[in-house]
Amino acid sequence: MIARTAVAQDDTSGDGTTSTVIFIGELMKQSERYIDEGMHPRVLVDGFEIAKRATLQFLEKFKTPVVMGDEPDKEMLKMVARTTLRTKLYEALADQLTDIVVNSVLCIRKPEEPIDLFMVEIMHMRHKFDVDTRLVEGLVLDHGSRHPDMKRRAENCHILTCNVSLEYEKSEINAGFFYSNAEQREAMVAAERRSVDEKVQKIIDLKNKVCAGNDNNFVVINQKGIDPPSLDLLARAGWNLVVVALRVNIVALRRAKRRNMERLVLACGGEAVNSVDDITPECLGWAGLVYEHVLGEEKYTFVENVKNPHSCTILIKGPNDHTIAQIKDAVRDGLRAVKNTIEDEAVVLGAGAFEVAARQYLVNEVKKTVQGRAQLGVEAFADALLVVPKILAENSGLDTQDVIIELAGEHDKGNVVGLNLHTGEPIDPQMEGIFDNYSVKRQIINSGYVRGLTVPHALIHLLYTFSPPK
């Protein structure tokens, strides 16, 4: 159940899975301690419910509003992304990826529309070092050109994005073709070939129309197949024609991505067409540079220098698979953190500041308003919140008790402080630029509360099963 809660946390917020798990564990630990001392689970549950509602109300007051209009606060987004990335990567790499993550989200963002992070393609190459990771304001395809006579580098390119079969295809229904002699068979084969050649010729005619009198190039990016005769026709049409096939046969299909069609249109402009019958220059996109990069047996096609892109690619590089996987996970979390900030229009002070402040609020104010033994449930919930700064201190080699006492003392004085992991001293998270997502904190409290009641609810069930009320 805890694993499912962590998965739900990741699906909902994209971050906070570790905090959710340790918060649930601490709630269970606190529950066990009080129940062992003789407290009835029902009383403990009542206290948890009061504390949860009070914590969510405190979170609403504690959050810091952020204005996200047509021009978002880029510096705030960088601070949120940096806070997230530094929990997963070393500082130098995290700081480098901060700009990449923020710029990629701002690239795909459209005012008054939901942010679709699928428009950020995450491509990896086992090549060079992790610091060579970069943002490509365009697209990187994991395929190359399919003809030896085609250019490997082209500038000032018209981009035709299409989903048209440029190869002979068998009928999808049961059909038979009958002939009585070899001449009839040859005529049928020629007719089938002529049908495909006519499609290719229409593409060549469009290329001649837009490239006449200039040194522009023409790129065809097709989702379906292009057979060798069609490739040969396109190659012979001129040296300023480049073709990239995303799907040549079933074997090559396994690395193709359907969403690349949508990404290409958003990056380069134009329209994706399903037929070449009525293609016009208005259907074409534009890219200043298209080139092929060969790495071992793999080919990659870069589409760059596009105009006003709304799709981009984060190209992750690293010397081994472990490094690449680590960076990829961190980048995904960073993208979600930036997206959450834009949608929430609010952030929460990090470095354990919220948890300590919420604990002091529950103990000093909320607990006094609760009658009876439910106060102990509120106190248990409040103590469970401190697991986050405790883990931060423990992982930094600091004394957890000293750290918590010092942080709580500063909060009692009215100072909102967090933990400096290097010195162990209290710091102002706002001055240091340490911010967490509001929606992540809210989800942690809700998920942790629900799953943290597992032990009390299980004991209540056992009590009512073996000792039903009279």
Short mmCIF file of C-alpha atoms in Angstrom, two decimals:
data_model
loop_
_atom_site.label_atom_id
_atom_site.label_comp_id
_atom_site.label_asym_id
_atom_site.label_seq_id
_atom_site.Cartn_x
_atom_site.Cartn_y
_atom_site.Cartn_z
CA MET A 1 0.00 0.00 0.00
CA ILE A 2 2.87 2.36 0.75
CA ALA A 3 4.39 1.58 -2.66
CA ARG A 4 1.09 2.38 -4.36
CA THR A 5 0.88 5.64 -2.47
CA ALA A 6 4.38 6.57 -3.65
CA VAL A 7 3.42 5.77 -7.25
CA ALA A 8 0.27 7.88 -6.91
CA GLN A 9 2.36 10.73 -5.49
CA ASP A 10 4.70 10.57 -8.49
CA ASP A 11 1.82 10.40 -10.98
CA THR A 12 -0.01 13.30 -9.36
CA SER A 13 2.81 15.70 -8.48
CA GLY A 14 5.95 14.29 -10.07
CA ASP A 15 7.98 14.69 -6.87
CA GLY A 16 7.87 14.03 -3.14
CA THR A 17 7.82 10.22 -3.27
CA THR A 18 10.59 9.83 -0.69
CA SER A 19 9.02 12.39 1.64
CA THR A 20 5.68 10.59 1.36
CA VAL A 21 7.17 7.23 2.29
CA ILE A 22 9.13 8.49 5.30
CA PHE A 23 6.16 10.55 6.52
CA ILE A 24 3.90 7.49 6.36
CA GLY A 25 6.50 5.44 8.20
CA GLU A 26 6.84 8.05 10.93
CA LEU A 27 3.07 8.31 11.37
CA MET A 28 2.89 4.54 11.81
CA LYS A 29 5.77 4.67 14.27
CA GLN A 30 4.06 7.39 16.33
CA SER A 31 0.77 5.45 16.22
CA GLU A 32 2.43 2.30 17.49
CA ARG A 33 4.08 4.17 20.37
CA TYR A 34 0.82 5.68 21.65
CA ILE A 35 -1.20 2.51 21.13
CA ASP A 36 1.38 0.50 23.08
CA GLU A 37 0.84 2.94 25.95
CA GLY A 38 -2.86 2.06 26.01
CA MET A 39 -4.46 4.75 23.86
CA HIS A 40 -7.50 3.60 21.90
CA PRO A 41 -6.92 3.78 18.12
CA ARG A 42 -10.18 5.70 17.61
CA VAL A 43 -8.95 8.57 19.77
CA LEU A 44 -5.67 8.64 17.86
CA VAL A 45 -7.50 8.77 14.53
CA ASP A 46 -9.59 11.72 15.72
CA GLY A 47 -6.42 13.60 16.64
CA PHE A 48 -4.84 12.83 13.26
CA GLU A 49 -7.91 14.16 11.46
CA ILE A 50 -7.84 17.43 13.40
CA ALA A 51 -4.10 17.83 12.82
CA LYS A 52 -4.37 17.10 9.11
CA ARG A 53 -7.07 19.74 8.57
CA ALA A 54 -5.13 22.28 10.62
CA THR A 55 -1.90 21.56 8.69
CA LEU A 56 -3.61 22.09 5.34
CA GLN A 57 -5.06 25.38 6.59
CA PHE A 58 -1.63 26.43 7.80
CA LEU A 59 -0.16 25.51 4.41
CA GLU A 60 -2.57 27.92 2.73
CA LYS A 61 -1.28 30.74 4.95
CA PHE A 62 2.35 29.67 4.73
CA LYS A 63 2.64 29.47 0.94
CA THR A 64 4.21 32.31 -1.04
CA PRO A 65 2.10 33.54 -4.01
CA VAL A 66 3.91 33.84 -7.33
CA VAL A 67 2.61 35.88 -10.26
CA MET A 68 2.50 33.77 -13.43
CA GLY A 69 1.05 35.80 -16.28
CA ASP A 70 2.17 36.00 -19.87
CA GLU A 71 5.72 36.51 -18.59
CA PRO A 72 6.38 34.11 -15.67
CA ASP A 73 8.88 34.92 -12.95
CA LYS A 74 11.83 33.11 -14.49
CA GLU A 75 14.10 33.56 -11.49
CA MET A 76 11.54 31.95 -9.20
CA LEU A 77 11.17 29.04 -11.62
CA LYS A 78 14.93 28.59 -11.61
CA MET A 79 15.05 28.50 -7.82
CA VAL A 80 12.32 25.84 -7.68
CA ALA A 81 14.01 23.76 -10.37
CA ARG A 82 17.40 24.11 -8.68
CA THR A 83 15.95 22.98 -5.34
CA THR A 84 14.48 19.86 -6.95
CA LEU A 85 17.52 18.98 -9.06
CA ARG A 86 20.00 19.39 -6.20
CA THR A 87 18.22 16.64 -4.28
CA LYS A 88 19.06 14.20 -7.08
CA LEU A 89 22.33 15.37 -8.66
CA TYR A 90 25.55 17.03 -7.58
CA GLU A 91 25.39 20.82 -7.43
CA ALA A 92 27.41 21.72 -10.54
CA LEU A 93 25.32 19.51 -12.83
CA ALA A 94 22.06 20.50 -11.11
CA ASP A 95 22.82 24.19 -11.63
CA GLN A 96 23.59 23.55 -15.31
CA LEU A 97 20.37 21.62 -15.84
CA THR A 98 18.33 24.33 -14.10
CA ASP A 99 18.42 26.67 -17.10
CA ILE A 100 17.75 23.77 -19.48
CA VAL A 101 14.67 22.62 -17.58
CA VAL A 102 13.18 26.10 -17.14
CA ASN A 103 13.80 27.14 -20.75
CA SER A 104 12.27 23.93 -22.08
CA VAL A 105 9.04 24.43 -20.10
CA LEU A 106 8.80 28.08 -21.15
CA CYS A 107 9.40 26.98 -24.75
CA ILE A 108 6.34 24.71 -24.85
CA ARG A 109 4.13 26.93 -22.66
CA LYS A 110 1.20 28.64 -24.31
CA PRO A 111 -0.88 31.23 -22.42
CA GLU A 112 -4.26 30.00 -21.19
CA GLU A 113 -3.47 26.41 -22.20
CA PRO A 114 -2.37 23.42 -20.10
CA ILE A 115 1.32 22.63 -20.24
CA ASP A 116 1.96 19.35 -22.09
CA LEU A 117 5.34 18.05 -20.97
CA PHE A 118 5.19 15.37 -23.67
CA MET A 119 6.16 18.13 -26.08
CA VAL A 120 9.59 18.09 -24.44
CA GLU A 121 11.38 15.17 -26.04
CA ILE A 122 13.99 13.60 -23.75
CA MET A 123 16.64 11.95 -25.92
CA HIS A 124 19.82 10.34 -24.63
CA MET A 125 23.15 9.54 -26.24
CA ARG A 126 25.78 7.38 -24.59
CA HIS A 127 28.47 9.82 -25.50
CA LYS A 128 30.87 12.26 -23.79
CA PHE A 129 30.05 13.43 -20.23
CA ASP A 130 27.00 14.45 -18.20
CA VAL A 131 28.00 18.14 -18.39
CA ASP A 132 27.54 17.96 -22.18
CA THR A 133 23.76 17.65 -21.75
CA ARG A 134 22.08 20.48 -23.65
CA LEU A 135 18.77 21.89 -24.81
CA VAL A 136 17.95 21.65 -28.51
CA GLU A 137 15.30 24.15 -29.57
CA GLY A 138 14.02 21.81 -32.19
CA LEU A 139 13.90 18.05 -32.45
CA VAL A 140 16.35 15.16 -32.37
CA LEU A 141 15.22 12.04 -34.24
CA ASP A 142 16.82 8.68 -33.62
CA HIS A 143 16.96 7.90 -37.37
CA GLY A 144 19.06 9.00 -40.29
CA SER A 145 18.57 9.35 -44.04
CA ARG A 146 17.95 6.12 -45.92
CA HIS A 147 19.86 6.75 -49.13
CA PRO A 148 23.65 7.01 -49.57
CA ASP A 149 23.41 9.85 -52.10
CA MET A 150 21.44 12.18 -49.86
CA LYS A 151 23.02 15.04 -47.98
CA ARG A 152 24.04 14.61 -44.36
CA ARG A 153 23.87 18.32 -43.63
CA ALA A 154 21.44 20.87 -45.04
CA GLU A 155 20.73 24.51 -44.25
CA ASN A 156 17.64 26.64 -44.84
CA CYS A 157 15.31 23.68 -45.06
CA HIS A 158 11.63 23.46 -45.92
CA ILE A 159 10.13 20.70 -43.76
CA LEU A 160 7.34 18.46 -45.07
CA THR A 161 5.82 16.44 -42.23
CA CYS A 162 3.63 13.69 -43.60
CA ASN A 163 2.02 10.36 -42.86
CA VAL A 164 1.89 8.95 -46.38
CA SER A 165 2.85 5.49 -47.53
CA LEU A 166 5.51 5.80 -50.25
CA GLU A 167 5.84 2.08 -50.79
CA TYR A 168 3.77 -0.75 -52.20
CA GLU A 169 1.34 -2.09 -49.62
CA LYS A 170 -0.68 -5.26 -49.72
CA SER A 171 -4.45 -5.01 -49.50
CA GLU A 172 -5.87 -5.08 -45.98
CA ILE A 173 -8.78 -7.22 -47.14
CA ASN A 174 -8.81 -10.57 -48.88
CA ALA A 175 -8.40 -9.74 -52.55
CA GLY A 176 -7.13 -11.66 -55.54
CA PHE A 177 -5.54 -10.54 -58.81
CA PHE A 178 -5.61 -12.94 -61.70
CA TYR A 179 -3.73 -12.83 -64.97
CA SER A 180 -3.44 -15.20 -67.91
CA ASN A 181 0.05 -14.39 -69.17
CA ALA A 182 3.34 -12.72 -68.21
CA GLU A 183 2.48 -9.50 -70.05
CA GLN A 184 -0.61 -8.95 -67.90
CA ARG A 185 1.42 -9.59 -64.74
CA GLU A 186 4.05 -7.06 -65.79
CA ALA A 187 1.32 -4.51 -66.52
CA MET A 188 -0.19 -4.97 -63.06
CA VAL A 189 3.22 -4.56 -61.38
CA ALA A 190 3.89 -1.41 -63.41
CA ALA A 191 0.50 0.03 -62.41
CA GLU A 192 1.23 -0.59 -58.74
CA ARG A 193 4.64 1.08 -59.07
CA ARG A 194 3.15 3.98 -61.00
CA SER A 195 0.72 4.70 -58.15
CA VAL A 196 3.59 5.15 -55.69
CA ASP A 197 5.72 7.10 -58.18
CA GLU A 198 2.90 9.59 -58.69
CA LYS A 199 2.90 10.38 -54.97
CA VAL A 200 6.66 10.85 -55.03
CA GLN A 201 6.41 13.10 -58.08
CA LYS A 202 3.95 15.40 -56.30
CA ILE A 203 6.49 15.86 -53.50
CA ILE A 204 9.20 16.57 -56.06
CA ASP A 205 6.95 19.12 -57.80
CA LEU A 206 6.39 20.92 -54.49
CA LYS A 207 10.13 20.90 -53.87
CA ASN A 208 10.77 22.41 -57.31
CA LYS A 209 8.19 25.09 -56.60
CA VAL A 210 9.56 26.30 -53.26
CA CYS A 211 13.27 25.77 -53.99
CA ALA A 212 13.39 27.27 -57.47
CA GLY A 213 15.83 30.16 -57.74
CA ASN A 214 17.32 29.78 -54.25
CA ASP A 215 19.70 27.55 -52.34
CA ASN A 216 17.08 26.23 -49.93
CA ASN A 217 16.85 22.54 -49.15
CA PHE A 218 13.85 20.25 -48.76
CA VAL A 219 13.33 17.71 -45.99
CA VAL A 220 10.62 15.03 -45.98
CA ILE A 221 9.89 13.49 -42.60
CA ASN A 222 7.47 10.63 -43.09
CA GLN A 223 5.81 8.52 -40.43
CA LYS A 224 5.12 5.68 -42.83
CA GLY A 225 7.47 3.80 -45.11
CA ILE A 226 9.55 4.90 -48.09
CA ASP A 227 10.75 2.06 -50.30
CA PRO A 228 14.15 2.07 -52.10
CA PRO A 229 12.76 3.01 -55.55
CA SER A 230 10.99 6.03 -54.03
CA LEU A 231 14.14 7.03 -52.16
CA ASP A 232 16.08 6.76 -55.40
CA LEU A 233 13.58 9.01 -57.18
CA LEU A 234 13.85 11.61 -54.43
CA ALA A 235 17.65 11.44 -54.42
CA ARG A 236 17.82 11.92 -58.19
CA ALA A 237 15.48 14.91 -57.97
CA GLY A 238 18.41 17.04 -56.82
CA TRP A 239 21.11 17.35 -54.23
CA ASN A 240 18.99 19.78 -52.28
CA LEU A 241 16.49 17.10 -51.20
CA VAL A 242 16.90 15.20 -47.96
CA VAL A 243 14.57 12.47 -46.76
CA VAL A 244 14.31 11.09 -43.24
CA ALA A 245 11.98 8.11 -42.81
CA LEU A 246 10.68 7.44 -39.33
CA ARG A 247 9.37 4.10 -40.48
CA VAL A 248 10.91 2.11 -43.32
CA ASN A 249 9.95 -1.37 -42.25
CA ILE A 250 8.69 -3.23 -39.22
CA VAL A 251 12.19 -3.61 -37.77
CA ALA A 252 12.87 0.11 -37.86
CA LEU A 253 9.48 0.92 -36.37
CA ARG A 254 10.43 -0.17 -32.91
CA ARG A 255 12.23 3.10 -32.15
CA ALA A 256 9.80 5.44 -33.88
CA LYS A 257 7.60 7.78 -31.87
CA ARG A 258 4.18 8.81 -33.09
CA ARG A 259 4.26 12.04 -31.10
CA ASN A 260 7.25 13.19 -33.15
CA MET A 261 4.78 14.25 -35.83
CA GLU A 262 3.08 16.63 -33.43
CA ARG A 263 6.41 17.76 -32.01
CA LEU A 264 7.75 18.52 -35.49
CA VAL A 265 4.77 20.69 -36.37
CA LEU A 266 5.04 22.59 -33.09
CA ALA A 267 8.79 23.04 -33.53
CA CYS A 268 9.04 23.82 -37.24
CA GLY A 269 5.57 25.06 -38.09
CA GLY A 270 3.50 23.95 -41.06
CA GLU A 271 1.00 21.12 -41.03
CA ALA A 272 1.19 17.35 -40.86
CA VAL A 273 -0.46 15.93 -43.97
CA ASN A 274 -1.96 12.51 -44.61
CA SER A 275 -2.15 12.88 -48.37
CA VAL A 276 0.03 14.45 -51.06
CA ASP A 277 -2.89 15.24 -53.36
CA ASP A 278 -3.35 18.83 -52.20
CA ILE A 279 -0.03 19.77 -50.59
CA THR A 280 0.87 23.45 -50.82
CA PRO A 281 3.77 25.59 -49.59
CA GLU A 282 1.61 26.55 -46.60
CA CYS A 283 1.94 22.96 -45.36
CA LEU A 284 5.70 23.30 -45.01
CA GLY A 285 7.63 24.10 -41.88
CA TRP A 286 11.08 25.65 -41.62
CA ALA A 287 14.39 24.78 -40.01
CA GLY A 288 17.65 26.63 -40.39
CA LEU A 289 19.75 23.50 -39.99
CA VAL A 290 19.18 19.77 -40.42
CA TYR A 291 22.13 17.44 -39.98
CA GLU A 292 22.90 13.83 -39.24
CA HIS A 293 25.10 12.63 -36.39
CA VAL A 294 26.45 9.09 -36.43
CA LEU A 295 27.36 7.47 -33.12
CA GLY A 296 28.57 3.92 -33.55
CA GLU A 297 25.80 2.08 -35.35
CA GLU A 298 23.17 4.65 -34.39
CA LYS A 299 22.12 7.63 -36.47
CA TYR A 300 20.53 10.81 -35.12
CA THR A 301 18.98 13.61 -37.14
CA PHE A 302 19.02 17.09 -35.59
CA VAL A 303 16.42 19.66 -36.64
CA GLU A 304 17.59 23.01 -35.26
CA ASN A 305 17.43 26.78 -35.74
CA VAL A 306 13.65 26.75 -35.97
CA LYS A 307 11.42 29.81 -35.72
CA ASN A 308 9.28 30.33 -32.60
CA PRO A 309 9.32 26.69 -31.46
CA HIS A 310 6.69 25.22 -29.15
CA SER A 311 8.47 21.90 -28.85
CA CYS A 312 12.05 21.11 -27.91
CA THR A 313 14.44 18.31 -27.03
CA ILE A 314 16.61 17.81 -23.98
CA LEU A 315 19.62 15.85 -25.22
CA ILE A 316 21.10 13.91 -22.31
CA LYS A 317 24.67 12.69 -22.60
CA GLY A 318 26.69 10.51 -20.29
CA PRO A 319 29.47 7.91 -20.25
CA ASN A 320 27.28 5.04 -19.00
CA ASP A 321 23.68 3.93 -18.66
CA HIS A 322 23.53 4.59 -14.91
CA THR A 323 24.49 8.25 -15.30
CA ILE A 324 22.02 8.72 -18.14
CA ALA A 325 19.17 7.13 -16.15
CA GLN A 326 19.98 9.29 -13.12
CA ILE A 327 19.96 12.49 -15.19
CA LYS A 328 16.78 11.46 -17.00
CA ASP A 329 14.90 10.92 -13.73
CA ALA A 330 16.15 14.23 -12.36
CA VAL A 331 15.15 16.11 -15.52
CA ARG A 332 11.64 14.63 -15.43
CA ASP A 333 11.22 15.72 -11.81
CA GLY A 334 12.59 19.16 -12.63
CA LEU A 335 10.13 19.59 -15.49
CA ARG A 336 7.23 18.64 -13.25
CA ALA A 337 8.45 21.02 -10.53
CA VAL A 338 8.49 23.97 -12.94
CA LYS A 339 5.10 22.98 -14.36
CA ASN A 340 3.61 22.71 -10.85
CA THR A 341 4.91 26.17 -9.94
CA ILE A 342 3.31 27.76 -12.99
CA GLU A 343 -0.02 26.03 -12.38
CA ASP A 344 -0.06 26.51 -8.58
CA GLU A 345 1.06 30.15 -8.77
CA ALA A 346 2.55 29.57 -5.33
CA VAL A 347 5.61 28.04 -3.67
CA VAL A 348 6.52 26.88 -0.17
CA LEU A 349 9.75 27.62 1.68
CA GLY A 350 12.00 24.56 1.66
CA ALA A 351 14.94 23.21 3.68
CA GLY A 352 12.51 21.80 6.26
CA ALA A 353 11.11 25.24 7.12
CA PHE A 354 7.48 24.33 6.47
CA GLU A 355 7.61 21.12 8.49
CA VAL A 356 9.11 22.81 11.54
CA ALA A 357 6.70 25.76 11.30
CA ALA A 358 3.70 23.45 10.93
CA ARG A 359 4.82 21.38 13.91
CA GLN A 360 5.16 24.44 16.12
CA TYR A 361 1.75 25.67 14.97
CA LEU A 362 0.09 22.34 15.84
CA VAL A 363 1.75 22.07 19.25
CA ASN A 364 1.51 25.70 20.34
CA GLU A 365 -1.93 26.62 18.96
CA VAL A 366 -4.03 23.74 17.63
CA LYS A 367 -3.35 21.34 20.49
CA LYS A 368 -4.69 23.85 23.03
CA THR A 369 -8.06 23.97 21.26
CA VAL A 370 -8.55 20.19 21.34
CA GLN A 371 -10.34 18.56 24.25
CA GLY A 372 -9.38 15.26 25.84
CA ARG A 373 -6.91 12.64 24.76
CA ALA A 374 -7.22 13.60 21.08
CA GLN A 375 -4.51 16.14 21.93
CA LEU A 376 -2.05 13.26 21.88
CA GLY A 377 -3.08 12.44 18.31
CA VAL A 378 -2.39 16.02 17.30
CA GLU A 379 1.00 15.85 19.00
CA ALA A 380 1.81 12.56 17.27
CA PHE A 381 0.98 14.04 13.87
CA ALA A 382 3.07 17.13 14.66
CA ASP A 383 6.08 15.04 15.68
CA ALA A 384 5.75 12.98 12.49
CA LEU A 385 6.15 16.15 10.41
CA LEU A 386 9.64 16.60 11.84
CA VAL A 387 10.87 13.47 10.07
CA VAL A 388 11.81 15.57 7.00
CA PRO A 389 14.29 17.93 8.76
CA LYS A 390 15.50 14.97 10.84
CA ILE A 391 16.37 12.98 7.72
CA LEU A 392 18.03 16.04 6.16
CA ALA A 393 20.19 16.47 9.26
CA GLU A 394 20.99 12.77 9.53
CA ASN A 395 22.03 12.49 5.87
CA SER A 396 24.34 15.49 6.37
CA GLY A 397 26.06 13.93 9.39
CA LEU A 398 24.49 16.34 11.88
CA ASP A 399 22.99 15.68 15.30
CA THR A 400 19.24 15.50 14.73
CA GLN A 401 18.22 16.52 18.25
CA ASP A 402 20.43 19.61 18.29
CA VAL A 403 19.19 20.63 14.85
CA ILE A 404 15.49 20.25 15.72
CA ILE A 405 15.86 22.12 19.01
CA GLU A 406 17.67 25.00 17.32
CA LEU A 407 15.17 25.23 14.44
CA ALA A 408 12.18 25.07 16.80
CA GLY A 409 13.70 27.79 18.97
CA GLU A 410 14.09 30.10 15.98
CA HIS A 411 10.49 29.48 14.92
CA ASP A 412 9.26 30.25 18.43
CA LYS A 413 11.01 33.61 18.09
CA GLY A 414 9.03 34.30 14.92
CA ASN A 415 11.83 33.49 12.47
CA VAL A 416 10.96 31.14 9.60
CA VAL A 417 14.17 29.21 9.06
CA GLY A 418 15.37 26.02 7.42
CA LEU A 419 18.46 23.86 7.73
CA ASN A 420 21.84 24.57 6.15
CA LEU A 421 23.09 21.10 5.25
CA HIS A 422 26.74 22.20 5.17
CA THR A 423 26.98 23.99 8.52
CA GLY A 424 23.95 22.72 10.41
CA GLU A 425 22.94 26.31 11.18
CA PRO A 426 19.48 27.81 10.61
CA ILE A 427 19.11 29.74 7.35
CA ASP A 428 16.45 31.85 5.69
CA PRO A 429 15.22 29.69 2.76
CA GLN A 430 13.86 32.72 0.94
CA MET A 431 17.23 34.45 0.95
CA GLU A 432 18.95 31.25 -0.18
CA GLY A 433 16.38 30.60 -2.91
CA ILE A 434 15.18 27.23 -1.56
CA PHE A 435 11.55 26.62 -2.51
CA ASP A 436 9.33 23.55 -2.77
CA ASN A 437 6.12 22.97 -4.71
CA TYR A 438 2.88 23.85 -2.97
CA SER A 439 0.93 21.03 -4.64
CA VAL A 440 3.60 18.48 -3.67
CA LYS A 441 3.42 19.44 0.02
CA ARG A 442 -0.35 19.31 -0.04
CA GLN A 443 -0.36 15.88 -1.65
CA ILE A 444 2.21 14.57 0.86
CA ILE A 445 0.01 15.62 3.79
CA ASN A 446 -3.13 14.07 2.30
CA SER A 447 -1.47 10.84 1.15
CA GLY A 448 0.56 10.44 4.31
CA TYR A 449 -2.48 10.94 6.51
CA VAL A 450 -4.60 8.37 4.66
CA ARG A 451 -1.92 5.70 4.57
CA GLY A 452 -0.59 6.53 8.04
CA LEU A 453 -3.93 5.46 9.50
CA THR A 454 -3.26 1.89 8.42
CA VAL A 455 -2.07 0.75 11.85
CA PRO A 456 -4.87 2.44 13.88
CA HIS A 457 -7.56 1.26 11.46
CA ALA A 458 -6.21 -2.29 11.50
CA LEU A 459 -6.28 -2.33 15.29
CA ILE A 460 -9.82 -0.89 15.36
CA HIS A 461 -10.93 -3.67 13.00
CA LEU A 462 -9.35 -6.30 15.24
CA LEU A 463 -10.90 -4.80 18.36
CA TYR A 464 -14.38 -4.77 16.87
CA THR A 465 -13.91 -8.25 15.42
CA PHE A 466 -12.88 -9.99 18.62
CA SER A 467 -14.57 -7.63 21.12
CA PRO A 468 -17.66 -6.20 19.40
CA PRO A 469 -19.35 -3.30 21.18
CA LYS A 470 -22.37 -4.19 23.33
#
